[in-house]
Every structure is written in C-alpha cells, then in structure tokens.
Amino acid sequence: MLPLVIHAQTNPQTEVIVKNAKGESVFAYLPDTPDPDIKNLPKEITAHRVKDPVTFIRLLAEYITEKSSNDYERVKKAHDWVALNIKYDTESYFSGRYASQDFNAVIKRGYAVCAGYADVFKYLCDALEIKCRIVSGYARWNIGREIFKNHNVFNTNHAWNIVTIEGENYLIDSTWNAGYLNGKNYVIRYKTDYLFVDPSLFIYDHFSEKVSDQLLDPPVSAEEFNNLFFVRPTFFKVFETWPDLVRINEIVAGENVTYEFTLKEGYDMSYGWYTQLGVQSGSTSYPGRMDVYKITVPNLKPGKYFLRISVKKNNERTYWSCAEFGFVVKDKD
C-alpha cells in the first residue's frame, strides 16, 4: 500500500488546497478553471508569439509576475498558458517523425508532443525565475487492453516537470492537463488533475527514470509500479471508498460477486465491462446519483475482461474514465 500524503485536496464546489510537506495550506485555486488573466492576454504580448518567441516569453513572464501574488500563482498561470495554447501533435506521434520540440519552435507552431510541452513550461518558469526541471520516464498512455501486459517501465515514453517553490518540489504534467488522445483523435480538455499532484497519486501512471524524481520515500520499484491498479488521480479525488481490488482479479464464471464504491457528493458514475481486446460486453450502465454504487459482475464467459469506471461532475455532460480493473474469469472446477 502506498503512503498517501495529500498535497492537493478538492471537491467540485470548493477550491483546490495545495499543502506543503508540513500539511500547511500554501495556495488555493478553482479546479479545472483557467486563470482569467491568461485567457485574456493583452494583444501587445500575443503579437510577439510567432515573430519573436523569446520576446513573447519575456513579456508573458513580466505580465504573470505583475498579476500574481506568489510563486504558486505564477506557476499556475504558466501551466495554464501552456495547457491552453499548445495542442498535442497527433500527426507526429502516430507517424514517429517529430518536428523540433524546442520551446521556440513549439511556441511558433502551437503543436507539440510531451517533450515540447515540458520544454515550453520550463522555459517560462526560467523566465519567472522559478526553479524547474524536465523529468523523463514511463507513463501509462492507454489502459484497457494494456492492463494484461507488463511493459518495460524503463522504456521512456513521456516527459513532465518538477517545480521547486519555497524549497519544496511539486509535480506538474501540462501535457495531460491540455487534453488527451482518444484513438487517433486529440480531445481538447483543460484540466488541473496533474497540477501540484500528490506524488503518491502521480506514481499510479508516471514512473520516472530517476528514482529521486518520484518524490516518494521510500520510492516505488518497477515491479511495484507494474502491480498498481490502473487509475488516474481523479479516482482518489472523487471516491470516498472502494473495494479491495488489484490490477488483475480472478473470479469463477457464474460466481455472484458485487463490488461497492462510495462516491463523493457532486459526482455521478458510470461503468462498463470490456473484453481483453476492448470490445464492450453489454452496455454502459448509468445508475444515476447515489452515495454507494454496487457493481455486480455480469455472467461472463471464461476469458479476460476489464471493468472501466467513469465519472463526471453533476453539472457536466461527459463522463471521463478514471479507473480500470482487470478480471480473469475461470471455468468452474
């Protein structure tokens, strides 16, 4: 069981409270809400973006500093500009032919893969005189059918950042807060799930090349990472309790098994069962708002399946996947 030391806590009606290692509240912001100062940059700043990115970053940093009261707010604004203004370069990702990910080229182009996001964010933090470094490592891009595979976690496939504020380190992934890949389509979706993330939550889908960059003591081994169940930080934000499930669970065909999940107020949940290849088995269930959700395993034939759990805020229309659990259904003896 991983240690759970929360740096940021939230519910859909209140601010996210960022805490330091001593448990002291150091910053607060509205979840999934872009900073209005960044959404409405003056034209005298944006006019330099394409013709002179260096000047653009300098002016942007000066503007952010003027509009901010502390380094946490400066980092939030820097994160918001990157997440709102850089789109994921799906063409390069799927072709394997990458354009330059240097901050200069990315700012001009407006497209990047993770390395470009991380480089732009670091350059902007440098201009703000905030210590920031780029972290490389392995990230669980796709869940579902990948749940039954053990990947080489030392095969680097992602980049993110660590910022240092008041002597403390914080994890930020602006790429995953800008949107996500749905098949070969990029869905623009600004979020704050990966802003000032608790290290004990971040480790569920990010495994850094350098052990020290986990920001965990003790660190998680490669084997332990592979055994973690597949969840996003959102899962821990919206659920009060969940059953004692692991990454891959074994049940007997025809066995009557029910799992209970307790959802926090302000959220709704849906779920569906899928075969190992990602083919849905039955239809998605939308049980409506309740505090305790009971999920009963359907009558599945022997084979491999996964349960996908999605959530949304009460005022949202779209459900977003936040957890998947594998199941091996065995024949009766």
Tab-separated table of C-alpha atoms in Angstrom:
chain	number	residue	atom	x	y	z
A	1	MET	CA	0.000	0.000	0.000
A	2	LEU	CA	1.459	3.361	-0.997
A	3	PRO	CA	1.747	6.182	1.546
A	4	LEU	CA	-0.939	8.800	0.925
A	5	VAL	CA	0.296	12.295	1.749
A	6	ILE	CA	-2.070	14.717	0.078
A	7	HIS	CA	-0.605	17.922	-1.337
A	8	ALA	CA	-3.843	18.986	-3.025
A	9	GLN	CA	-7.408	18.259	-1.963
A	10	THR	CA	-10.654	19.320	-3.606
A	11	ASN	CA	-14.346	18.734	-4.157
A	12	PRO	CA	-16.378	20.083	-7.086
A	13	GLN	CA	-17.768	23.007	-5.080
A	14	THR	CA	-14.594	24.300	-3.427
A	15	GLU	CA	-11.083	25.351	-4.227
A	16	VAL	CA	-8.125	23.020	-4.545
A	17	ILE	CA	-5.993	23.491	-1.456
A	18	VAL	CA	-2.282	22.955	-2.059
A	19	LYS	CA	-0.371	21.954	1.035
A	20	ASN	CA	3.306	21.646	1.805
A	21	ALA	CA	5.028	18.680	3.450
A	22	LYS	CA	4.129	20.038	6.889
A	23	GLY	CA	0.443	19.980	5.981
A	24	GLU	CA	0.202	23.766	5.847
A	25	SER	CA	-2.068	25.337	3.222
A	26	VAL	CA	0.094	27.379	0.858
A	27	PHE	CA	-2.127	28.042	-2.161
A	28	ALA	CA	-5.690	27.619	-3.436
A	29	TYR	CA	-7.259	27.679	-6.886
A	30	LEU	CA	-10.506	26.651	-8.583
A	31	PRO	CA	-10.276	23.150	-10.101
A	32	ASP	CA	-10.433	22.822	-13.883
A	33	THR	CA	-10.736	26.594	-14.214
A	34	PRO	CA	-8.281	28.538	-16.406
A	35	ASP	CA	-6.857	31.726	-14.976
A	36	PRO	CA	-8.759	34.719	-16.448
A	37	ASP	CA	-5.559	36.750	-16.793
A	38	ILE	CA	-4.101	34.050	-19.060
A	39	LYS	CA	-7.284	33.632	-21.086
A	40	ASN	CA	-7.253	37.342	-21.859
A	41	LEU	CA	-3.645	38.210	-22.629
A	42	PRO	CA	-3.077	41.762	-23.928
A	43	LYS	CA	-2.524	41.975	-27.692
A	44	GLU	CA	0.805	43.725	-27.168
A	45	ILE	CA	2.054	40.435	-25.715
A	46	THR	CA	0.397	37.939	-28.076
A	47	ALA	CA	1.606	39.920	-31.100
A	48	HIS	CA	5.147	38.647	-30.447
A	49	ARG	CA	4.316	34.949	-30.173
A	50	VAL	CA	5.065	33.908	-33.748
A	51	LYS	CA	7.554	36.534	-34.843
A	52	ASP	CA	9.700	36.553	-31.691
A	53	PRO	CA	9.003	33.793	-29.110
A	54	VAL	CA	11.881	34.911	-26.872
A	55	THR	CA	10.377	38.383	-26.501
A	56	PHE	CA	6.932	36.836	-26.112
A	57	ILE	CA	8.058	34.685	-23.181
A	58	ARG	CA	9.806	37.634	-21.531
A	59	LEU	CA	6.696	39.812	-21.808
A	60	LEU	CA	4.445	36.955	-20.701
A	61	ALA	CA	6.628	36.346	-17.637
A	62	GLU	CA	6.548	40.055	-16.750
A	63	TYR	CA	2.759	40.065	-17.119
A	64	ILE	CA	2.352	36.921	-14.992
A	65	THR	CA	4.579	38.386	-12.278
A	66	GLU	CA	2.586	41.632	-12.282
A	67	LYS	CA	-0.705	39.710	-11.949
A	68	SER	CA	0.480	37.240	-9.286
A	69	SER	CA	0.977	37.472	-5.556
A	70	ASN	CA	3.270	34.451	-5.074
A	71	ASP	CA	5.233	31.757	-6.908
A	72	TYR	CA	2.388	29.246	-6.677
A	73	GLU	CA	0.144	31.594	-8.585
A	74	ARG	CA	2.912	32.263	-11.116
A	75	VAL	CA	3.301	28.537	-11.736
A	76	LYS	CA	-0.472	28.102	-12.074
A	77	LYS	CA	-0.591	30.851	-14.704
A	78	ALA	CA	2.423	29.405	-16.552
A	79	HIS	CA	0.794	25.973	-16.545
A	80	ASP	CA	-2.466	27.460	-17.825
A	81	TRP	CA	-0.826	29.219	-20.748
A	82	VAL	CA	0.883	26.002	-21.866
A	83	ALA	CA	-2.215	23.825	-21.379
A	84	LEU	CA	-4.494	26.295	-23.163
A	85	ASN	CA	-2.270	27.253	-26.076
A	86	ILE	CA	-0.334	24.126	-27.086
A	87	LYS	CA	-2.193	21.304	-28.819
A	88	TYR	CA	-0.944	17.752	-28.954
A	89	ASP	CA	0.802	16.887	-32.229
A	90	THR	CA	-1.042	13.681	-33.077
A	91	GLU	CA	0.388	13.559	-36.612
A	92	SER	CA	3.960	13.424	-35.318
A	93	TYR	CA	3.071	10.989	-32.549
A	94	PHE	CA	1.485	8.416	-34.860
A	95	SER	CA	3.999	8.855	-37.692
A	96	GLY	CA	7.031	8.715	-35.419
A	97	ARG	CA	8.518	11.702	-37.274
A	98	TYR	CA	8.828	14.526	-34.783
A	99	ALA	CA	9.319	18.184	-35.515
A	100	SER	CA	11.587	20.200	-33.227
A	101	GLN	CA	10.362	20.221	-29.624
A	102	ASP	CA	12.456	23.255	-28.732
A	103	PHE	CA	10.388	25.913	-26.944
A	104	ASN	CA	10.994	28.406	-29.760
A	105	ALA	CA	9.577	26.132	-32.459
A	106	VAL	CA	6.703	24.894	-30.289
A	107	ILE	CA	5.539	28.394	-29.366
A	108	LYS	CA	5.509	29.416	-33.017
A	109	ARG	CA	3.830	26.226	-34.208
A	110	GLY	CA	1.361	25.750	-31.363
A	111	TYR	CA	1.728	21.939	-31.539
A	112	ALA	CA	3.961	19.589	-29.578
A	113	VAL	CA	4.337	16.190	-28.013
A	114	CYS	CA	5.174	15.847	-24.330
A	115	ALA	CA	8.810	16.933	-24.711
A	116	GLY	CA	7.680	20.208	-26.253
A	117	TYR	CA	5.147	20.893	-23.518
A	118	ALA	CA	7.764	20.238	-20.849
A	119	ASP	CA	10.351	22.434	-22.600
A	120	VAL	CA	7.996	25.401	-23.020
A	121	PHE	CA	6.840	25.133	-19.413
A	122	LYS	CA	10.430	25.029	-18.164
A	123	TYR	CA	11.474	27.986	-20.311
A	124	LEU	CA	8.552	30.020	-18.992
A	125	CYS	CA	9.422	29.074	-15.408
A	126	ASP	CA	13.033	30.064	-16.079
A	127	ALA	CA	11.801	33.481	-17.217
A	128	LEU	CA	9.774	33.692	-13.992
A	129	GLU	CA	12.929	32.780	-12.023
A	130	ILE	CA	11.230	29.684	-10.627
A	131	LYS	CA	13.329	26.530	-10.388
A	132	CYS	CA	12.011	23.910	-12.791
A	133	ARG	CA	13.366	20.770	-14.378
A	134	ILE	CA	12.216	18.335	-17.020
A	135	VAL	CA	11.567	14.755	-15.931
A	136	SER	CA	11.601	11.806	-18.324
A	137	GLY	CA	10.061	8.433	-17.677
A	138	TYR	CA	7.380	5.902	-18.478
A	139	ALA	CA	3.685	6.816	-18.494
A	140	ARG	CA	0.655	4.596	-18.859
A	141	TRP	CA	-0.828	6.114	-22.006
A	142	ASN	CA	-3.565	3.605	-22.639
A	143	ILE	CA	-5.297	1.425	-20.136
A	144	GLY	CA	-7.958	-1.153	-21.040
A	145	ARG	CA	-6.382	-3.773	-23.258
A	146	GLU	CA	-2.957	-2.821	-21.873
A	147	ILE	CA	-3.955	-3.930	-18.398
A	148	PHE	CA	-2.874	-7.539	-19.039
A	149	LYS	CA	0.576	-6.568	-20.349
A	150	ASN	CA	3.687	-5.849	-18.326
A	151	HIS	CA	5.537	-3.114	-20.170
A	152	ASN	CA	9.172	-2.183	-19.767
A	153	VAL	CA	8.844	0.798	-17.459
A	154	PHE	CA	12.428	1.768	-18.234
A	155	ASN	CA	11.409	2.407	-21.849
A	156	THR	CA	10.967	6.176	-21.645
A	157	ASN	CA	7.880	7.466	-23.447
A	158	HIS	CA	6.887	10.681	-21.662
A	159	ALA	CA	8.142	13.932	-20.149
A	160	TRP	CA	6.801	16.201	-17.407
A	161	ASN	CA	8.128	18.764	-14.911
A	162	ILE	CA	9.071	19.322	-11.304
A	163	VAL	CA	8.990	22.861	-9.915
A	164	THR	CA	10.554	23.973	-6.655
A	165	ILE	CA	8.684	26.571	-4.608
A	166	GLU	CA	9.797	27.661	-1.161
A	167	GLY	CA	12.190	24.737	-1.054
A	168	GLU	CA	9.547	22.088	-1.857
A	169	ASN	CA	9.112	20.084	-5.047
A	170	TYR	CA	5.828	19.712	-6.936
A	171	LEU	CA	4.877	17.535	-9.914
A	172	ILE	CA	3.202	19.010	-12.993
A	173	ASP	CA	2.194	17.412	-16.291
A	174	SER	CA	0.893	20.150	-18.569
A	175	THR	CA	0.563	17.712	-21.496
A	176	TRP	CA	-2.091	15.624	-19.792
A	177	ASN	CA	-3.872	18.728	-18.490
A	178	ALA	CA	-4.220	20.102	-22.029
A	179	GLY	CA	-6.241	17.194	-23.445
A	180	TYR	CA	-5.974	13.529	-24.282
A	181	LEU	CA	-5.789	11.064	-27.154
A	182	ASN	CA	-8.991	9.207	-27.994
A	183	GLY	CA	-7.853	6.697	-30.578
A	184	LYS	CA	-6.165	8.900	-33.175
A	185	ASN	CA	-8.160	11.986	-32.255
A	186	TYR	CA	-6.992	14.650	-29.844
A	187	VAL	CA	-9.674	15.907	-27.461
A	188	ILE	CA	-9.066	19.403	-26.112
A	189	ARG	CA	-9.894	19.347	-22.420
A	190	TYR	CA	-8.288	21.725	-19.946
A	191	LYS	CA	-7.924	20.101	-16.514
A	192	THR	CA	-5.924	20.575	-13.342
A	193	ASP	CA	-5.658	16.892	-12.379
A	194	TYR	CA	-1.876	16.954	-12.934
A	195	LEU	CA	-1.103	20.323	-11.345
A	196	PHE	CA	0.697	20.186	-7.965
A	197	VAL	CA	-0.087	16.459	-7.868
A	198	ASP	CA	0.458	14.417	-4.740
A	199	PRO	CA	3.449	12.125	-5.514
A	200	SER	CA	1.621	9.127	-4.035
A	201	LEU	CA	-1.104	9.612	-6.674
A	202	PHE	CA	1.148	10.621	-9.553
A	203	ILE	CA	3.010	7.307	-9.306
A	204	TYR	CA	-0.057	5.364	-10.447
A	205	ASP	CA	0.540	6.427	-14.066
A	206	HIS	CA	4.027	8.039	-14.107
A	207	PHE	CA	7.303	6.202	-13.425
A	208	SER	CA	10.366	8.465	-13.618
A	209	GLU	CA	13.779	7.399	-14.926
A	210	LYS	CA	15.421	8.777	-11.783
A	211	VAL	CA	14.133	7.290	-8.553
A	212	SER	CA	14.525	10.628	-6.764
A	213	ASP	CA	12.073	12.258	-9.198
A	214	GLN	CA	9.230	10.170	-7.771
A	215	LEU	CA	9.379	12.454	-4.715
A	216	LEU	CA	8.446	9.411	-2.614
A	217	ASP	CA	10.175	7.966	0.425
A	218	PRO	CA	10.503	5.066	0.099
A	219	PRO	CA	10.360	5.060	-3.713
A	220	VAL	CA	8.253	2.611	-5.706
A	221	SER	CA	10.093	-0.157	-7.549
A	222	ALA	CA	9.423	-1.107	-11.172
A	223	GLU	CA	7.738	-4.306	-10.023
A	224	GLU	CA	5.527	-2.418	-7.579
A	225	PHE	CA	4.577	0.069	-10.288
A	226	ASN	CA	3.567	-2.753	-12.654
A	227	ASN	CA	1.339	-4.188	-9.931
A	228	LEU	CA	-0.501	-0.944	-9.192
A	229	PHE	CA	-4.081	-0.891	-10.407
A	230	PHE	CA	-4.849	1.423	-13.323
A	231	VAL	CA	-6.275	4.699	-12.038
A	232	ARG	CA	-5.920	8.411	-12.657
A	233	PRO	CA	-5.551	10.955	-9.806
A	234	THR	CA	-9.218	11.845	-10.395
A	235	PHE	CA	-10.188	8.477	-8.918
A	236	PHE	CA	-8.836	9.378	-5.485
A	237	LYS	CA	-10.416	12.825	-5.708
A	238	VAL	CA	-13.981	11.628	-6.283
A	239	PHE	CA	-14.252	8.313	-4.404
A	240	GLU	CA	-14.512	8.036	-0.633
A	241	THR	CA	-14.093	4.239	-0.519
A	242	TRP	CA	-13.542	1.427	-2.985
A	243	PRO	CA	-13.264	-2.387	-2.770
A	244	ASP	CA	-10.023	-4.254	-2.249
A	245	LEU	CA	-9.383	-4.767	-5.948
A	246	VAL	CA	-5.975	-5.243	-7.528
A	247	ARG	CA	-4.750	-4.693	-11.053
A	248	ILE	CA	-5.883	-8.173	-12.202
A	249	ASN	CA	-8.533	-10.053	-10.231
A	250	GLU	CA	-9.572	-13.696	-10.583
A	251	ILE	CA	-13.181	-14.894	-10.347
A	252	VAL	CA	-15.066	-18.051	-11.308
A	253	ALA	CA	-17.570	-17.997	-14.171
A	254	GLY	CA	-21.089	-17.660	-12.810
A	255	GLU	CA	-19.868	-16.534	-9.401
A	256	ASN	CA	-22.092	-13.877	-7.821
A	257	VAL	CA	-19.695	-11.049	-6.950
A	258	THR	CA	-20.610	-7.438	-6.130
A	259	TYR	CA	-18.241	-4.530	-5.514
A	260	GLU	CA	-19.178	-1.340	-3.659
A	261	PHE	CA	-17.840	2.148	-4.429
A	262	THR	CA	-18.688	5.222	-2.346
A	263	LEU	CA	-18.733	8.402	-4.407
A	264	LYS	CA	-18.295	11.890	-3.005
A	265	GLU	CA	-21.113	14.376	-3.260
A	266	GLY	CA	-21.263	16.325	-6.509
A	267	TYR	CA	-20.267	13.493	-8.850
A	268	ASP	CA	-22.005	10.794	-10.915
A	269	MET	CA	-20.548	7.473	-12.020
A	270	SER	CA	-20.952	5.125	-14.990
A	271	TYR	CA	-19.284	1.815	-15.766
A	272	GLY	CA	-18.959	-0.864	-18.410
A	273	TRP	CA	-17.368	-4.285	-18.971
A	274	TYR	CA	-14.982	-4.949	-21.870
A	275	THR	CA	-13.144	-7.929	-23.291
A	276	GLN	CA	-9.361	-8.014	-23.253
A	277	LEU	CA	-9.382	-6.614	-26.820
A	278	GLY	CA	-11.501	-3.632	-25.791
A	279	VAL	CA	-14.835	-4.862	-27.177
A	280	GLN	CA	-17.651	-3.828	-24.863
A	281	SER	CA	-19.546	-6.678	-23.217
A	282	GLY	CA	-23.102	-5.454	-22.736
A	283	SER	CA	-23.989	-1.783	-22.473
A	284	THR	CA	-22.633	1.026	-20.293
A	285	SER	CA	-24.515	1.435	-17.013
A	286	TYR	CA	-25.646	4.881	-15.886
A	287	PRO	CA	-27.115	4.179	-12.450
A	288	GLY	CA	-27.900	7.782	-11.529
A	289	ARG	CA	-26.781	9.662	-8.475
A	290	MET	CA	-26.280	7.634	-5.293
A	291	ASP	CA	-23.762	7.602	-2.479
A	292	VAL	CA	-22.936	3.894	-2.735
A	293	TYR	CA	-22.675	2.204	-6.129
A	294	LYS	CA	-22.895	-1.579	-6.268
A	295	ILE	CA	-21.317	-3.159	-9.349
A	296	THR	CA	-22.201	-6.805	-9.888
A	297	VAL	CA	-20.056	-8.907	-12.208
A	298	PRO	CA	-22.252	-9.959	-15.163
A	299	ASN	CA	-22.459	-13.529	-16.413
A	300	LEU	CA	-19.133	-13.549	-18.260
A	301	LYS	CA	-17.711	-16.488	-20.158
A	302	PRO	CA	-14.212	-17.680	-19.203
A	303	GLY	CA	-11.639	-15.204	-20.507
A	304	LYS	CA	-10.031	-11.856	-19.748
A	305	TYR	CA	-12.042	-8.665	-19.191
A	306	PHE	CA	-11.712	-5.239	-17.646
A	307	LEU	CA	-14.124	-3.008	-15.770
A	308	ARG	CA	-13.977	0.656	-16.787
A	309	ILE	CA	-15.252	3.254	-14.327
A	310	SER	CA	-16.009	6.798	-15.465
A	311	VAL	CA	-17.158	9.857	-13.550
A	312	LYS	CA	-18.428	13.363	-14.154
A	313	LYS	CA	-19.432	16.358	-12.102
A	314	ASN	CA	-23.170	16.804	-11.676
A	315	ASN	CA	-23.157	19.815	-13.995
A	316	GLU	CA	-21.136	18.110	-16.755
A	317	ARG	CA	-22.494	16.124	-19.686
A	318	THR	CA	-19.495	13.923	-20.439
A	319	TYR	CA	-18.179	11.047	-18.334
A	320	TRP	CA	-14.395	10.591	-18.144
A	321	SER	CA	-12.620	7.310	-17.500
A	322	CYS	CA	-10.720	7.314	-14.209
A	323	ALA	CA	-10.150	3.650	-13.334
A	324	GLU	CA	-9.946	0.199	-14.919
A	325	PHE	CA	-9.604	-3.171	-13.212
A	326	GLY	CA	-8.692	-6.422	-14.963
A	327	PHE	CA	-10.569	-9.682	-14.409
A	328	VAL	CA	-9.620	-13.213	-15.331
A	329	VAL	CA	-12.773	-15.330	-15.442
A	330	LYS	CA	-12.003	-19.010	-14.931
A	331	ASP	CA	-14.033	-22.134	-15.630
A	332	LYS	CA	-15.768	-23.800	-12.731
A	333	ASP	CA	-13.810	-26.743	-11.394
